[in-house]
PDB file of C-alpha atoms in Angstrom:
ATOM      1  CA  MET A 191      16.727  18.997 -18.939  1.00 45.00           C
ATOM      2  CA  GLN A 192      19.311  17.135 -17.000  1.00 43.00           C
ATOM      3  CA  HIS A 193      18.294  15.291 -13.701  1.00 44.00           C
ATOM      4  CA  THR A 194      20.857  14.412 -11.033  1.00 42.00           C
ATOM      5  CA  VAL A 195      20.464  11.691  -8.372  1.00 43.00           C
ATOM      6  CA  SER A 196      21.493  12.102  -5.062  1.00 42.00           C
ATOM      7  CA  SER A 197      23.486   9.539  -3.417  1.00 45.00           C
ATOM      8  CA  ARG A 198      22.659  10.577   0.019  1.00 48.00           C
ATOM      9  CA  PRO A 199      20.735   8.286   2.405  1.00 50.00           C
ATOM     10  CA  THR A 200      17.313   9.790   3.012  1.00 49.00           C
ATOM     11  CA  ALA A 201      16.906  10.937   6.763  1.00 52.00           C
ATOM     12  CA  GLY A 202      14.872   8.949   8.900  1.00 56.00           C
ATOM     13  CA  LEU A 203      14.511   6.011   6.629  1.00 55.00           C
ATOM     14  CA  GLU A 204      16.287   2.798   7.535  1.00 60.00           C
ATOM     15  CA  THR A 205      17.216   0.154   4.839  1.00 57.00           C
ATOM     16  CA  PRO A 206      16.137  -3.306   5.886  1.00 64.00           C
ATOM     17  CA  SER A 207      18.495  -5.865   6.113  1.00 79.00           C
ATOM     18  CA  MET A 208      17.984  -8.970   3.524  1.00 86.00           C
ATOM     19  CA  PRO A 209      18.956 -12.314   4.831  1.00 88.00           C
ATOM     20  CA  THR A 210      21.634 -13.835   2.605  1.00 88.00           C
ATOM     21  CA  GLU A 211      19.892 -17.115   2.427  1.00 89.00           C
ATOM     22  CA  LEU A 212      16.926 -15.845   0.538  1.00 90.00           C
ATOM     23  CA  GLU A 213      17.602 -16.334  -3.064  1.00 91.00           C
ATOM     24  CA  SER A 214      13.902 -16.339  -4.524  1.00 93.00           C
ATOM     25  CA  PRO A 215      12.945 -12.773  -5.757  1.00 95.00           C
ATOM     26  CA  ARG A 216       9.275 -13.591  -4.488  1.00 96.00           C
ATOM     27  CA  ALA A 217      10.363 -14.560  -1.032  1.00 96.00           C
ATOM     28  CA  LYS A 218      12.747 -11.396  -0.966  1.00 95.00           C
ATOM     29  CA  LEU A 219       9.618  -9.504  -1.851  1.00 96.00           C
ATOM     30  CA  VAL A 220       7.511 -10.833   1.131  1.00 97.00           C
ATOM     31  CA  TYR A 221      10.410 -10.368   3.387  1.00 96.00           C
ATOM     32  CA  LEU A 222      10.788  -6.822   2.512  1.00 95.00           C
ATOM     33  CA  PHE A 223       7.229  -6.217   2.504  1.00 96.00           C
ATOM     34  CA  LEU A 224       6.798  -7.507   6.223  1.00 96.00           C
ATOM     35  CA  SER A 225      10.145  -5.725   7.268  1.00 94.00           C
ATOM     36  CA  THR A 226       8.525  -2.336   6.199  1.00 93.00           C
ATOM     37  CA  HIS A 227       4.988  -3.005   7.229  1.00 94.00           C
ATOM     38  CA  GLY A 228       5.571  -4.902  10.547  1.00 93.00           C
ATOM     39  CA  GLU A 229       2.988  -7.657  10.111  1.00 96.00           C
ATOM     40  CA  ALA A 230       0.293  -8.613   7.497  1.00 97.00           C
ATOM     41  CA  THR A 231      -2.263 -11.235   6.912  1.00 97.00           C
ATOM     42  CA  ILE A 232      -2.109 -13.750   3.779  1.00 96.00           C
ATOM     43  CA  SER A 233      -5.051 -11.652   2.296  1.00 97.00           C
ATOM     44  CA  GLU A 234      -3.055  -8.368   2.773  1.00 97.00           C
ATOM     45  CA  LEU A 235      -0.073  -9.864   1.275  1.00 97.00           C
ATOM     46  CA  GLU A 236      -2.167 -11.060  -1.627  1.00 97.00           C
ATOM     47  CA  SER A 237      -3.600  -7.797  -2.566  1.00 97.00           C
ATOM     48  CA  SER A 238      -0.473  -5.708  -1.761  1.00 96.00           C
ATOM     49  CA  LEU A 239       2.083  -7.893  -3.762  1.00 97.00           C
ATOM     50  CA  ASN A 240      -0.548  -8.966  -6.393  1.00 96.00           C
ATOM     51  CA  MET A 241       0.575 -12.694  -5.749  1.00 96.00           C
ATOM     52  CA  LYS A 242      -1.679 -15.735  -5.497  1.00 97.00           C
ATOM     53  CA  LYS A 243      -2.329 -17.376  -2.053  1.00 96.00           C
ATOM     54  CA  ILE A 244      -0.959 -20.757  -3.111  1.00 96.00           C
ATOM     55  CA  SER A 245       2.488 -19.098  -3.804  1.00 96.00           C
ATOM     56  CA  LEU A 246       2.367 -17.055  -0.802  1.00 97.00           C
ATOM     57  CA  TYR A 247       1.582 -20.104   1.578  1.00 96.00           C
ATOM     58  CA  SER A 248       4.626 -21.883  -0.035  1.00 96.00           C
ATOM     59  CA  ILE A 249       6.872 -18.869   0.554  1.00 97.00           C
ATOM     60  CA  LEU A 250       5.722 -17.934   3.939  1.00 97.00           C
ATOM     61  CA  SER A 251       6.087 -21.799   5.043  1.00 96.00           C
ATOM     62  CA  THR A 252       9.626 -21.660   3.988  1.00 95.00           C
ATOM     63  CA  LEU A 253      10.408 -18.376   5.737  1.00 96.00           C
ATOM     64  CA  CYS A 254       8.868 -19.938   8.950  1.00 96.00           C
ATOM     65  CA  GLU A 255      11.007 -23.072   8.607  1.00 95.00           C
ATOM     66  CA  ARG A 256      14.126 -20.815   8.358  1.00 94.00           C
ATOM     67  CA  GLU A 257      12.814 -18.914  11.389  1.00 95.00           C
ATOM     68  CA  LEU A 258      12.915 -15.584   9.475  1.00 95.00           C
ATOM     69  CA  ILE A 259       9.227 -14.853  10.174  1.00 96.00           C
ATOM     70  CA  ASP A 260       6.571 -15.931  12.863  1.00 96.00           C
ATOM     71  CA  GLN A 261       2.976 -16.819  12.278  1.00 95.00           C
ATOM     72  CA  ASP A 262       0.457 -15.691  15.059  1.00 93.00           C
ATOM     73  CA  ALA A 263      -2.866 -17.050  14.097  1.00 92.00           C
ATOM     74  CA  GLU A 264      -3.437 -15.403  10.671  1.00 92.00           C
ATOM     75  CA  ARG A 265      -0.685 -12.814  10.997  1.00 97.00           C
ATOM     76  CA  TYR A 266       2.792 -12.786   9.688  1.00 97.00           C
ATOM     77  CA  GLU A 267       5.749 -10.917  11.101  1.00 96.00           C
ATOM     78  CA  LEU A 268       9.595 -10.878  10.968  1.00 95.00           C
ATOM     79  CA  CYS A 269      11.255 -12.845  14.038  1.00 91.00           C
TER      80      CYS A 269
END
């Protein structure tokens, strides 16, 4: 059986734009998660992405410094 892949974009789905300055695959993953989920806590990121909190704190700090995300209390979201 032969499968074909459609190259048409899926209606109603918007492809998130990835900042070019993001080089780390894990930072890209966190950014993509926030772009599709709107906002998240560190615990939500930890369980959803299967990443350790210590790594997430470092990534989130860098994303905040680069003004790509905002932190509001315990929630993170894109700028």
